[in-house]
Short mmCIF file of C-alpha atoms and ligand atoms in Angstrom, two decimals:
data_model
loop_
_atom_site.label_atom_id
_atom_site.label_comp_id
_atom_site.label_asym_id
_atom_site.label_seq_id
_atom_site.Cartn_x
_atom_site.Cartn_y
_atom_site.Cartn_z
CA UNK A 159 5.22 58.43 6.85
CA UNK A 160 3.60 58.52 3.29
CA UNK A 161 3.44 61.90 1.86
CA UNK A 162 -0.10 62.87 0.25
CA UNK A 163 -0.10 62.79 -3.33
CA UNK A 164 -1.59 64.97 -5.66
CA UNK A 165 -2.38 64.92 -9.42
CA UNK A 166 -2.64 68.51 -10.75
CA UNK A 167 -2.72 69.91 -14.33
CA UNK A 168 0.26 69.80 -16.49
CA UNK A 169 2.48 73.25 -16.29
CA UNK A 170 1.26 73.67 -12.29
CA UNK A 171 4.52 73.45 -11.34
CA UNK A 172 6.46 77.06 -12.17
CA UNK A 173 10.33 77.92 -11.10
CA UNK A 174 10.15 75.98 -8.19
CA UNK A 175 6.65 77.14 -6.87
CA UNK A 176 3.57 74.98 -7.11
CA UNK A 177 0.03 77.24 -6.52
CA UNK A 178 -2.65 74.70 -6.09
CA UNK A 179 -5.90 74.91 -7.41
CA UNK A 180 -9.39 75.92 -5.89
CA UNK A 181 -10.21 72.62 -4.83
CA UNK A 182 -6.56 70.81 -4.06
CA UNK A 183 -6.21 74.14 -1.44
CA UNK A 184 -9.48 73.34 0.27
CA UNK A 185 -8.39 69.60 0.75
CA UNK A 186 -5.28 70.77 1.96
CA UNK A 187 -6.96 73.10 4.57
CA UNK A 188 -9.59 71.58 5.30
CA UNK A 189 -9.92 68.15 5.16
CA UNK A 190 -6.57 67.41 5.84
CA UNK A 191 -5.60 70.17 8.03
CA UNK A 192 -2.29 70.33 7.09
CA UNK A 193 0.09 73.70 7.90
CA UNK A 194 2.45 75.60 6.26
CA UNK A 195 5.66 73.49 6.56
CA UNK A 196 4.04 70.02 6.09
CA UNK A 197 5.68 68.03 2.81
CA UNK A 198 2.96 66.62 -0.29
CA UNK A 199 3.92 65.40 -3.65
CA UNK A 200 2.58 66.69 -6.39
CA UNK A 201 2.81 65.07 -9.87
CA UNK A 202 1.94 66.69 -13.37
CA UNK A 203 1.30 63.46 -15.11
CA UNK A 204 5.65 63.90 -16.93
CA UNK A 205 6.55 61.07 -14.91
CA UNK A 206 8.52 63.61 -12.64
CA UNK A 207 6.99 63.58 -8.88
CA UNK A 208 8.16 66.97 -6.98
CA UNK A 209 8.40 67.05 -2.91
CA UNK A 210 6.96 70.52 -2.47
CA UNK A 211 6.73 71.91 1.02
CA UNK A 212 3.38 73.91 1.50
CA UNK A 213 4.36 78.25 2.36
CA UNK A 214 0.62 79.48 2.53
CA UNK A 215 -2.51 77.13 3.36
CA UNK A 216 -5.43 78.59 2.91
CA UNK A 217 -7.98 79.85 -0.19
CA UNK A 218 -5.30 79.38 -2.13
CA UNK A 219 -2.48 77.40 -0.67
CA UNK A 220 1.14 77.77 -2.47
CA UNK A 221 4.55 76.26 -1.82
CA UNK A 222 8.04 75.62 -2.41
CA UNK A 223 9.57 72.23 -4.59
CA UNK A 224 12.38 70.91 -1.99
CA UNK A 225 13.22 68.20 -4.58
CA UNK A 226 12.26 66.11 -7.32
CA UNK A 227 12.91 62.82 -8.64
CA UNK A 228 11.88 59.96 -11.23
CA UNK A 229 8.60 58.49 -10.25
CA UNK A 230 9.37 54.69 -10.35
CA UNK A 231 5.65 52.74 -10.05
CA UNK A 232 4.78 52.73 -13.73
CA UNK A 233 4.85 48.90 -14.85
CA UNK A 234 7.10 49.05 -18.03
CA UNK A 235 4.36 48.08 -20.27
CA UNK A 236 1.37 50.45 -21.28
CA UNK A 237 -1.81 48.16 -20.68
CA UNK A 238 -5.02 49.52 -22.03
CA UNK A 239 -8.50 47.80 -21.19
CA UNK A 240 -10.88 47.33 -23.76
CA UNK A 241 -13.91 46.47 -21.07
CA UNK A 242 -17.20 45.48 -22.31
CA UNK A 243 -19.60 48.35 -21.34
CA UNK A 244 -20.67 47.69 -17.45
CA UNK A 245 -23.26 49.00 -15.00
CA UNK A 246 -22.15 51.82 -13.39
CA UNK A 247 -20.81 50.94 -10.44
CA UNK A 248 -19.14 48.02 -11.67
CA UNK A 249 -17.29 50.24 -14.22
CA UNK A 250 -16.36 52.62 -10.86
CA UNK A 251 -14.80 49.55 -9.36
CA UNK A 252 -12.92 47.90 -12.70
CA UNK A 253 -11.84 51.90 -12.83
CA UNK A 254 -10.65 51.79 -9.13
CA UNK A 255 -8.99 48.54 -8.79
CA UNK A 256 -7.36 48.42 -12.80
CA UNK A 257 -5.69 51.75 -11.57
CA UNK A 258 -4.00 49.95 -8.94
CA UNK A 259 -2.77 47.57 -10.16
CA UNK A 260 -1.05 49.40 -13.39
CA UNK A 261 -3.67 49.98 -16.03
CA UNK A 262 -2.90 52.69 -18.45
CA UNK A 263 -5.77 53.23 -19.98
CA UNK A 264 -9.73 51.75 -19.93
CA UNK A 265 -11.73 52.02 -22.81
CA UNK A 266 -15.56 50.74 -22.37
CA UNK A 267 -16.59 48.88 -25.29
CA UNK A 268 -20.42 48.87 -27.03
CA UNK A 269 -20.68 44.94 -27.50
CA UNK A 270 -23.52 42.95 -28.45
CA UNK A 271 -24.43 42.06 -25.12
CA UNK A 272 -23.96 45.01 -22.96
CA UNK A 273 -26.85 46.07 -22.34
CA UNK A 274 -26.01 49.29 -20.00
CA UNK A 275 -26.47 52.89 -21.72
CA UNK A 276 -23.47 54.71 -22.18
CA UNK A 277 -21.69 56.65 -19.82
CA UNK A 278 -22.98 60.06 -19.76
CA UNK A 279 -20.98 63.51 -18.96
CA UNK A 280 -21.46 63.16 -15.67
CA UNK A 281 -20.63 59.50 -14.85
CA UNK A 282 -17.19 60.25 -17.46
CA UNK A 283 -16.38 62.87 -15.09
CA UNK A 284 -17.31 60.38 -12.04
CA UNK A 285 -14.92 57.50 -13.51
CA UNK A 286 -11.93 60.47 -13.55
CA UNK A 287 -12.30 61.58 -10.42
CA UNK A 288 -12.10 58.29 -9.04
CA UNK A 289 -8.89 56.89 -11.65
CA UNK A 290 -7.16 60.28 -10.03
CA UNK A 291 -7.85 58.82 -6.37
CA UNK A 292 -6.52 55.69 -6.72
CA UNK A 293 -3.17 56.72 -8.71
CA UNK A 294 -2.84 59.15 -5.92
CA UNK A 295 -3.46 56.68 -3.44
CA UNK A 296 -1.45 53.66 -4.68
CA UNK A 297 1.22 56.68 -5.85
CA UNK A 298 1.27 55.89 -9.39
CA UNK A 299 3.30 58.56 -11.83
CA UNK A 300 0.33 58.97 -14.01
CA UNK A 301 -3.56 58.94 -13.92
CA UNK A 302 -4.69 56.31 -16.62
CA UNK A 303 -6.76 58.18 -19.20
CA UNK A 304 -10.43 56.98 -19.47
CA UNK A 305 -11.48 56.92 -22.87
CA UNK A 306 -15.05 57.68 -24.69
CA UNK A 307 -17.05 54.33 -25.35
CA UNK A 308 -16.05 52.61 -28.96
CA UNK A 309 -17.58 49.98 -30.59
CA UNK A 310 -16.25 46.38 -30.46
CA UNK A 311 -14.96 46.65 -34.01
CA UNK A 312 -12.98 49.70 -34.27
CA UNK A 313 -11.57 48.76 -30.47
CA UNK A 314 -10.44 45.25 -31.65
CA UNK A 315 -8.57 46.85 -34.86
CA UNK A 316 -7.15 49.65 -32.56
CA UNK A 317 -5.93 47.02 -29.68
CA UNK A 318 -4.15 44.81 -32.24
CA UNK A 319 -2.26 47.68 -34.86
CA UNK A 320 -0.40 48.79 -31.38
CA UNK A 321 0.71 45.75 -30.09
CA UNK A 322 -0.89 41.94 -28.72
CA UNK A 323 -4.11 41.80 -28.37
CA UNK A 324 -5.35 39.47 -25.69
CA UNK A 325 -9.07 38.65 -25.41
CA UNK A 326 -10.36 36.68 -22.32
CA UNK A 327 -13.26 34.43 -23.49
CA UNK A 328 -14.88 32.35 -21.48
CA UNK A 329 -15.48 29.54 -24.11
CA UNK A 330 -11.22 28.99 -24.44
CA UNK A 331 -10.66 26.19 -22.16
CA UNK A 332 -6.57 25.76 -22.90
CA UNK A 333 -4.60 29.04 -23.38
CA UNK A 334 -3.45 30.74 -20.53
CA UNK A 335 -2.13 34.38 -20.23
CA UNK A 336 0.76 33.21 -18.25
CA UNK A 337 2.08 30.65 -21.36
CA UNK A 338 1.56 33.77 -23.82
CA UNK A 339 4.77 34.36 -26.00
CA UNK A 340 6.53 36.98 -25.08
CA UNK A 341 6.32 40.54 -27.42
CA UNK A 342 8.63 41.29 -29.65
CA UNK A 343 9.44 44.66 -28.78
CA UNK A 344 5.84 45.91 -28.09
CA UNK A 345 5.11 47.80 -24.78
CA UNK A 346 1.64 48.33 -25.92
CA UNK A 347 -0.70 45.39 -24.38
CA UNK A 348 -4.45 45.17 -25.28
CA UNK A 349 -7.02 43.34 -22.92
CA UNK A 350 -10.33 42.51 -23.60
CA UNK A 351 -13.28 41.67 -21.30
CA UNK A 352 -16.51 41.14 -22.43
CA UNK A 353 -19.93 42.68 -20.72
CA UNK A 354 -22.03 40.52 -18.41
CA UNK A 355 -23.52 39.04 -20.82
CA UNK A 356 -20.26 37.71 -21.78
CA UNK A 357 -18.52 38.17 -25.31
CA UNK A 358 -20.94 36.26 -28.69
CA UNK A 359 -18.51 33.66 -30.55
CA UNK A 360 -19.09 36.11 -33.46
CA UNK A 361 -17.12 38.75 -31.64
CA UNK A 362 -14.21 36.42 -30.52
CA UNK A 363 -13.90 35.02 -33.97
CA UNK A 364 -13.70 38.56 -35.45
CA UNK A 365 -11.09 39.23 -32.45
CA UNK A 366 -9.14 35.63 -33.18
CA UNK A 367 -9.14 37.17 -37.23
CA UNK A 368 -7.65 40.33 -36.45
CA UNK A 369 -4.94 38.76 -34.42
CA UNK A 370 -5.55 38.17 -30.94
CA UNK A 371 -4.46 35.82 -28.67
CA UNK A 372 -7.59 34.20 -27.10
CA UNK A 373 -7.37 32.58 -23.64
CA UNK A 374 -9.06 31.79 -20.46
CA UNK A 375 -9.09 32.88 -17.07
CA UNK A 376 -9.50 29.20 -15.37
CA UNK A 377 -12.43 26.69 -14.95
CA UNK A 378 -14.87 28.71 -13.27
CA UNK A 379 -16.49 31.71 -14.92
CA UNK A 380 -15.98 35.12 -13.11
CA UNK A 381 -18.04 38.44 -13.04
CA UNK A 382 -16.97 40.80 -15.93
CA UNK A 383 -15.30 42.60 -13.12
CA UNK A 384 -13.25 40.32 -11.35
CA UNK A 385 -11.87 38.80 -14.90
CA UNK A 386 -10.88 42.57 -15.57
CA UNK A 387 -9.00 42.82 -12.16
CA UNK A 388 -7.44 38.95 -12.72
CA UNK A 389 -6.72 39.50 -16.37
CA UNK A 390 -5.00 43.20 -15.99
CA UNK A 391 -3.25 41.52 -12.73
CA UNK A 392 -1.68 38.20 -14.83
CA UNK A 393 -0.99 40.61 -18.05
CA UNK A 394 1.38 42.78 -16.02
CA UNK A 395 3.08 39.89 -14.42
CA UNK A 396 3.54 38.48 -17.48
CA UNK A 397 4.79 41.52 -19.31
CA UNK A 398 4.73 44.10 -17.02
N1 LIG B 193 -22.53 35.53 -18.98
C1 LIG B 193 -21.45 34.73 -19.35
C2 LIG B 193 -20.21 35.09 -18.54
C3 LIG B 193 -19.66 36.44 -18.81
S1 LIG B 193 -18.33 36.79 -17.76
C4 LIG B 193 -21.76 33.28 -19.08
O1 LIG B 193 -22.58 33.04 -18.22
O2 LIG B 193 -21.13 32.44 -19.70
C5 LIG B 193 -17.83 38.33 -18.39
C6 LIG B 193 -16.52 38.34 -19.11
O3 LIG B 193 -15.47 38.00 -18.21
C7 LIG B 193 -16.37 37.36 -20.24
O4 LIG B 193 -16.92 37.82 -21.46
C8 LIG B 193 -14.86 37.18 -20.33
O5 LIG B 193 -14.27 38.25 -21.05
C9 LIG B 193 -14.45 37.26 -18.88
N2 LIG B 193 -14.36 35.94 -18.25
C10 LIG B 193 -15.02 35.50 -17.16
N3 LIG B 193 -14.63 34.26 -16.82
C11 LIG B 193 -13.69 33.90 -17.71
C12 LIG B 193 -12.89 32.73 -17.89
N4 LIG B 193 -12.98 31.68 -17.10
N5 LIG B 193 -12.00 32.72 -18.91
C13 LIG B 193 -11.90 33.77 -19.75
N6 LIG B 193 -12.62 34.89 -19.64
C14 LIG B 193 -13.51 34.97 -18.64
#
């Protein structure tokens, strides 16, 4: 059987011993009903995942490490994507599904036609919480980090000083992600995927300028969201 995974904060594992916090023990006790005993893995984010078998479940449930090992699931590139700012629930879903598949990081992007305010405390918090779920769930070895909103420019000259940038436009009929040269070297992967209101040929120019590789996603034209699920999915098995 699957062991339950759990992200916790860096340093949580001490000599062996693992004391989970407030909320992890109440999962553990109560939702989950698990005993003292019963295996989880826990994971601090170093890429180390620790079998820890629980001593005390309760208020504040402790236990022992039983072994440890190499977490394997990270793809061997680091994808970050730049997502044109979405409605909120769309975001929650590019969030959810991008972390399954291998996305390292997501970074929403102010473009000219996003419309959508910007995510506020709460809804930053919201897209965490739910980036943590799915790594634990599809047991990645790391939570990809969510990053504060950036405008189009500064994201475009960030995505392309660290390695390809690759922006999905749907007015490229010809290039393809899966006939993209290889990298030389580069584990560092940019995507970009405009708003619903798709990306203004201003924008892809100034992306084409500063060195990205433009392409399409196929014939048909598909929701922000499912081009940033199709476009993360055909980057990693290109790279990844
Ligand atoms: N409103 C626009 C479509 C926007 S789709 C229109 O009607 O034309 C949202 C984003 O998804 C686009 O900006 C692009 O980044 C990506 N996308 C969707 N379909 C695509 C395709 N066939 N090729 C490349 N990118 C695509």
């Amino acid at each position: 059987m699957t062991l339950h995974r759990f992200f916790l904060p860096p340093g949580t594992v001490q000599a062996q011993s693992v004391t989970f916090p407030g909320e992890t023990s109440r999962q553990i006790e109560r939702v989950l009903r698990m005993k003292a005993g019963d295996r989880v893995v826990v994971l601090d984010g170093t890429g180390i995942e620790y079998v820890v078998v629980l001593e005390a479940v309760g208020r504040i449930t402790t236990g022992a490490v039983a072994e440890q090992r190499r977490n394997e699931t990270e793809p061997t590139i680091q994808l970050t994507l730049y997502q044109g700012l979405l409605k909120g629930a769309k975001l929650e879903l590019v969030v959810q599904k991008c972390t399954e598949i291998g996305v390292s990081r997501i970074v929403p992007v102010v473009c000219t036609r996003a419309v959508p305010a910007e995510p506020s405390a709460s809804r930053q918090a919201r897209f965490e919480t739910i980036a943590r779920e799915a790594a634990e769930q599809s047991g990645r070895g790391r939570v990809p980090e969510i990053a504060a909103p950036m405008r189009f420019s500064e994201a475009v000259g960030e995505a392309c000083a660290a390695g390809p940038g690759v922006f999905c436009w749907e007015e490229e009929h010809a290039a393809r992600i899966l006939d993209l040269a290889p990298t030389n070297e580069s584990r560092q992967v940019g995507l970009f995927v405009g708003p619903e209101g798709g990306f203004t040929v201003d924008e892809a120019e100034e992306a084409r300028r500063a060195g990205a590789r433009v392409v399409s996603l196929g014939r048909r034209i598909l929701r922000a969201e499912t081009a940033a699920i199709v476009g993360s999915a055909l980057l990693l098995a290109r790279y990844g």
